[in-house]
């Protein structure tokens, strides 16, 4: 049983520490605001000159406005509501591997929802795709002995979500109606560049195929991130203030690194906290160690005040290349957020259909038990939990 009194004491102690850190960040936030409001071509060139080359491993992520390299970091735009479009939303869920049953398993459930607006009556349909994994499918590819961890199962779920999107796009025919695909989460795993890959470039073969085909069929593929925790925009100030002519964080002493990282902890949403409902930021693109020519599948993003929060919207840059198309797409996403109290209603439906309930898991385990001869279907530990022994 949880001792709430002791826990509340700990929380109060940690609150003081958090308050102190918040106070330290305030002055840094003011400095970043001042820099972004005064940035010019000379300062941007200074930043770019410090970035390591492609063959160097050390780097700090940063971003620039897509349509301009300076003077537009804190620019805001009014979103024009769009109510005439078709949206296809995908979300998934999964169970974990239970080691205490005779036949361990895990399940992925991918749900997709399609809604058409702008007609006399809106069209709505949904479909779910369940997948169950047993026996050798449970083991990690790393050693064929250890069960897959949560991260590996999540990656499999993401692949299935992308496969569902690809199937939808392959079957779609181009029409005059605006068509949008909404995905819950980042379109690109931002950690991949640390493994030697450029952001947005060949990070995922299926996603690459999705973007190429979607552009041909004039379908906008967008990722919606609620409560985004990215801290990339402030890094341009961090790079500008670095005394080195070439960034190499590994050479810095720990104390100096800590002070520098305080700036890096300033979340992007803080910098756009002044956005009014229905307003969005400038379009940005993220740069890693390579800032050469663009590919059509590179990723851009904006921050949008949905009326409830500042959300991050990601999209391939082929959408940003057509301003009218981009504005129509963002207007449709804003409409989705209005219907869903700050979060796209189509993604809410997709999430609800993808959820794997306790009753679902009980039914799965009941089916699995029918194939077992052993009378002991799960461990004594799980048995006690099930029977609630006091």
XYZ file of C-alpha atoms in Angstrom:
390
model
C 0.000 0.000 0.000
C 1.252 3.459 -0.896
C 2.186 5.691 2.052
C 0.693 8.935 0.750
C 1.950 10.982 3.704
C 5.594 10.095 3.070
C 5.064 10.604 -0.637
C 3.576 14.081 -0.135
C 6.595 15.068 1.989
C 8.929 13.983 -0.824
C 6.847 15.857 -3.393
C 7.010 19.080 -1.361
C 10.796 18.748 -1.046
C 11.174 18.222 -4.778
C 8.850 21.152 -5.508
C 11.416 23.493 -3.997
C 14.136 22.072 -6.233
C 11.884 22.371 -9.301
C 10.983 25.962 -8.406
C 14.687 26.804 -8.148
C 15.371 25.297 -11.567
C 12.425 27.204 -13.071
C 13.834 30.453 -11.685
C 17.233 29.683 -13.231
C 15.597 29.024 -16.599
C 13.688 32.330 -16.642
C 16.753 34.462 -17.327
C 17.877 32.000 -20.012
C 14.449 32.181 -21.668
C 14.668 35.976 -21.755
C 18.113 35.766 -23.367
C 16.859 33.344 -26.020
C 13.856 35.594 -26.783
C 16.143 38.616 -27.126
C 18.453 36.714 -29.469
C 15.660 35.341 -31.683
C 14.135 38.816 -31.970
C 17.479 40.294 -33.084
C 18.794 37.460 -35.267
C 20.086 38.455 -38.698
C 22.005 36.952 -41.600
C 25.383 37.592 -39.949
C 24.405 35.724 -36.775
C 23.010 32.795 -38.768
C 26.219 32.552 -40.780
C 28.149 32.557 -37.505
C 26.043 29.621 -36.305
C 26.415 27.643 -39.533
C 30.181 28.084 -39.514
C 30.394 26.255 -36.157
C 28.488 23.142 -37.248
C 30.583 19.953 -37.590
C 30.888 18.423 -41.038
C 29.145 15.213 -42.103
C 32.010 12.956 -41.063
C 32.200 14.414 -37.551
C 30.107 12.698 -34.889
C 29.547 15.535 -32.426
C 26.660 17.896 -33.022
C 23.818 19.912 -31.533
C 20.445 19.816 -33.257
C 18.981 23.126 -34.324
C 16.478 24.442 -36.847
C 15.926 27.343 -39.211
C 12.811 28.870 -40.775
C 12.077 27.058 -44.030
C 11.278 30.131 -46.136
C 14.034 32.317 -44.670
C 17.286 31.834 -42.782
C 16.748 34.735 -40.399
C 14.347 37.293 -38.996
C 11.300 34.993 -38.772
C 11.873 32.763 -35.761
C 8.999 34.143 -33.687
C 6.684 35.113 -36.531
C 3.069 33.964 -36.105
C 0.331 33.341 -38.671
C -3.445 33.073 -38.458
C -4.877 29.673 -39.291
C -7.858 29.721 -41.671
C -10.447 27.114 -40.697
C -11.076 24.459 -43.355
C -14.196 22.263 -43.149
C -14.076 20.574 -46.551
C -11.674 17.600 -46.555
C -11.236 13.879 -45.945
C -9.087 12.659 -43.067
C -7.575 9.210 -42.497
C -6.244 8.710 -38.947
C -4.158 5.831 -37.599
C -3.244 4.842 -34.056
C -2.179 1.611 -32.386
C -1.771 -0.054 -29.013
C -0.035 -3.139 -27.696
C 0.186 -5.436 -24.698
C 3.407 -6.349 -22.935
C 4.766 -9.894 -22.657
C 3.459 -11.567 -19.490
C 6.112 -13.992 -18.233
C 3.748 -15.543 -15.685
C 1.433 -17.413 -18.054
C 2.116 -20.793 -19.648
C 1.899 -19.402 -23.192
C 3.415 -15.896 -23.204
C 2.255 -13.583 -25.985
C 1.818 -9.983 -26.981
C -0.755 -8.333 -29.215
C -0.663 -5.295 -31.489
C -3.908 -3.629 -32.468
C -3.882 -1.020 -35.240
C -6.999 1.076 -35.788
C -7.766 3.407 -38.667
C -10.605 5.883 -39.076
C -11.752 7.738 -42.180
C -14.072 10.769 -42.047
C -15.207 12.932 -44.969
C -16.438 16.471 -44.243
C -18.041 19.122 -46.402
C -20.835 17.009 -47.827
C -24.522 16.903 -46.853
C -23.711 14.068 -44.474
C -20.250 13.253 -43.183
C -19.001 9.764 -44.048
C -17.394 7.719 -41.269
C -15.824 4.260 -41.206
C -13.230 2.439 -39.168
C -11.280 -0.806 -39.225
C -8.948 -2.607 -36.827
C -6.018 -4.904 -37.557
C -5.007 -7.205 -34.652
C -1.728 -9.162 -34.627
C -0.724 -11.796 -32.049
C 2.856 -12.978 -31.466
C 3.757 -16.324 -29.869
C 6.678 -18.696 -29.323
C 9.837 -17.648 -31.249
C 8.209 -14.363 -32.269
C 8.582 -13.160 -28.681
C 12.365 -13.131 -28.714
C 14.567 -10.188 -29.544
C 16.584 -10.294 -32.754
C 19.611 -9.288 -30.704
C 20.218 -12.662 -29.049
C 17.217 -15.002 -29.671
C 17.156 -15.684 -25.911
C 15.757 -12.526 -24.357
C 12.118 -11.473 -24.708
C 11.517 -8.284 -26.661
C 11.438 -5.167 -24.514
C 8.812 -2.404 -24.619
C 10.840 -0.319 -27.069
C 11.145 -3.167 -29.588
C 7.422 -3.929 -29.396
C 6.616 -0.217 -29.841
C 8.797 -0.100 -32.958
C 6.912 -3.080 -34.391
C 3.631 -1.330 -33.657
C 4.875 1.789 -35.448
C 5.843 -0.277 -38.480
C 2.344 -1.760 -38.605
C 0.856 1.732 -38.351
C 2.993 2.885 -41.287
C 2.033 -0.223 -43.290
C -1.639 0.645 -42.731
C -1.038 4.184 -43.974
C 0.845 2.884 -47.026
C -1.998 0.505 -47.893
C -4.513 3.373 -47.664
C -2.433 5.620 -49.931
C -1.835 2.820 -52.447
C -5.587 2.217 -52.722
C -6.505 5.918 -52.861
C -7.306 7.700 -56.094
C -6.501 11.364 -56.559
C -9.489 13.704 -56.286
C -10.120 17.437 -56.027
C -11.013 16.980 -52.355
C -8.295 17.731 -49.802
C -6.998 14.451 -48.381
C -5.048 14.253 -45.115
C -3.443 11.384 -43.218
C -3.007 12.022 -39.489
C -0.512 10.035 -37.442
C -0.253 10.225 -33.657
C 3.400 11.068 -32.962
C 6.619 12.089 -34.693
C 7.045 11.130 -38.335
C 10.778 10.743 -37.745
C 12.640 9.208 -34.831
C 14.721 12.248 -33.858
C 17.287 10.033 -32.102
C 18.350 8.330 -35.304
C 20.842 10.998 -36.350
C 22.948 10.101 -33.314
C 23.299 6.684 -34.902
C 24.871 8.187 -38.013
C 21.774 9.085 -40.034
C 20.686 12.468 -41.286
C 17.305 13.551 -39.990
C 14.449 12.771 -42.298
C 16.632 10.982 -44.839
C 15.996 7.266 -45.329
C 15.142 6.838 -41.661
C 12.361 4.426 -42.511
C 11.910 2.665 -45.864
C 8.105 2.403 -45.537
C 7.778 6.052 -44.544
C 9.952 7.040 -47.494
C 7.618 5.117 -49.806
C 4.569 6.709 -48.150
C 5.860 10.251 -48.767
C 6.815 9.638 -52.397
C 3.472 8.026 -53.249
C 1.474 10.558 -51.197
C 3.032 13.462 -53.071
C 2.112 11.864 -56.409
C -1.502 11.459 -55.266
C -1.679 14.870 -53.548
C -2.225 13.397 -50.062
C -0.862 15.273 -47.050
C 0.749 13.040 -44.408
C 1.053 14.822 -41.044
C 2.173 13.847 -37.567
C 0.399 15.378 -34.563
C 2.356 15.634 -31.298
C 0.388 16.612 -28.198
C 2.431 18.142 -25.351
C 5.628 18.272 -27.458
C 8.856 18.142 -25.478
C 11.272 19.118 -28.257
C 14.001 21.629 -27.367
C 15.577 22.470 -30.699
C 14.906 26.133 -31.517
C 16.759 27.448 -28.459
C 19.861 25.562 -29.580
C 20.623 28.163 -32.229
C 21.314 30.616 -29.379
C 23.345 27.945 -27.622
C 25.517 27.517 -30.727
C 25.825 31.283 -31.225
C 27.090 31.769 -27.661
C 29.636 28.939 -27.870
C 33.173 30.342 -27.717
C 34.589 27.571 -29.914
C 34.978 28.068 -33.633
C 33.789 24.473 -34.103
C 31.274 22.784 -31.790
C 32.628 19.825 -29.873
C 30.725 19.319 -26.624
C 32.933 16.403 -25.612
C 35.846 18.788 -25.125
C 33.975 20.995 -22.650
C 34.398 20.494 -18.871
C 31.310 19.204 -17.045
C 30.498 22.493 -15.319
C 30.584 24.449 -18.561
C 28.490 21.754 -20.240
C 25.845 21.956 -17.504
C 25.457 25.715 -17.982
C 25.172 25.253 -21.741
C 22.602 22.469 -21.409
C 20.347 24.746 -19.333
C 19.610 26.631 -22.552
C 18.992 23.333 -24.343
C 16.317 22.449 -21.783
C 14.128 25.361 -22.865
C 11.234 23.681 -24.661
C 10.089 25.035 -28.004
C 6.521 25.454 -26.734
C 7.776 28.014 -24.184
C 9.066 30.176 -27.027
C 5.636 30.061 -28.690
C 3.551 30.502 -25.555
C 2.268 33.848 -26.922
C 0.512 32.182 -29.854
C -3.206 32.926 -29.707
C -5.840 30.297 -30.399
C -5.762 29.366 -34.073
C -2.314 30.877 -34.645
C 0.733 28.916 -35.752
C 4.473 29.498 -35.914
C 6.677 29.825 -38.930
C 7.616 26.597 -40.728
C 10.904 25.152 -39.467
C 13.155 22.366 -40.637
C 15.575 20.522 -38.382
C 19.266 20.390 -39.167
C 21.732 17.840 -37.917
C 25.297 17.321 -39.055
C 24.411 17.770 -42.722
C 22.653 20.863 -43.976
C 23.031 20.315 -47.682
C 20.292 20.178 -50.324
C 16.745 19.169 -49.357
C 15.027 15.973 -50.295
C 11.276 15.923 -50.753
C 10.935 13.517 -47.846
C 12.695 15.763 -45.319
C 10.525 16.861 -42.404
C 9.269 20.333 -41.510
C 7.135 21.378 -38.558
C 5.063 24.169 -37.039
C 3.618 24.847 -33.606
C -0.146 25.414 -33.499
C -2.318 26.755 -30.701
C -5.232 24.308 -30.889
C -7.306 26.173 -28.318
C -6.171 23.845 -25.551
C -2.387 23.559 -25.972
C 0.538 24.362 -28.239
C 0.857 21.246 -30.421
C 3.585 20.304 -32.884
C 2.556 19.421 -36.455
C 5.103 17.580 -38.603
C 4.937 17.074 -42.374
C 7.213 16.252 -45.316
C 8.530 19.365 -47.033
C 6.713 18.606 -50.297
C 3.656 20.017 -48.508
C 5.485 23.185 -47.420
C 6.559 23.783 -51.030
C 2.928 24.597 -51.872
C 1.807 27.332 -49.451
C -1.868 27.145 -50.394
C -1.919 23.373 -49.896
C -0.074 23.686 -46.604
C -2.504 26.325 -45.288
C -5.502 24.204 -46.331
C -4.052 21.188 -44.509
C -3.329 23.155 -41.339
C -6.829 24.653 -41.463
C -8.288 21.129 -41.618
C -6.127 19.954 -38.689
C -7.258 23.000 -36.693
C -10.873 22.058 -37.513
C -10.157 18.536 -36.226
C -8.828 20.054 -32.992
C -11.930 22.203 -32.571
C -14.132 19.124 -32.888
C -11.898 17.196 -30.480
C -11.474 19.849 -27.740
C -7.871 20.638 -28.670
C -6.905 17.218 -30.083
C -7.888 15.844 -33.541
C -11.220 14.042 -33.211
C -10.213 11.434 -35.822
C -7.148 10.439 -33.772
C -9.330 10.225 -30.669
C -11.602 7.753 -32.464
C -8.606 5.763 -33.773
C -7.179 5.559 -30.255
C -10.487 4.363 -28.800
C -10.777 1.598 -31.402
C -7.163 0.511 -30.900
C -7.315 0.125 -27.109
C -6.846 -3.453 -25.850
C -8.998 -3.796 -22.735
C -8.610 -6.151 -19.788
C -11.608 -8.126 -21.091
C -9.821 -8.448 -24.450
C -6.729 -9.847 -22.735
C -8.817 -12.249 -20.641
C -10.480 -13.516 -23.826
C -7.121 -13.998 -25.557
C -5.739 -15.952 -22.611
C -8.899 -18.057 -22.481
C -8.428 -18.971 -26.155
C -4.764 -19.821 -25.563
C -5.642 -22.032 -22.581
C -7.926 -24.149 -24.762
C -4.815 -25.307 -26.643
C -2.903 -26.216 -23.461
C -2.934 -29.598 -21.711
C -1.170 -28.339 -18.589
C -3.536 -27.594 -15.693
C -1.267 -24.793 -14.421
C -1.937 -21.990 -16.870
C -0.026 -19.289 -15.011
C 2.430 -18.892 -12.133
C 1.507 -18.914 -8.443
C 2.405 -15.221 -8.315
C -0.123 -14.345 -11.027
C -2.650 -16.762 -9.526
C -2.511 -14.865 -6.223
C -2.979 -11.570 -8.006
C -5.960 -12.900 -9.935
C -7.644 -14.353 -6.827
C -6.803 -11.292 -4.702
C -5.618 -13.301 -1.674
C -5.635 -11.173 1.474
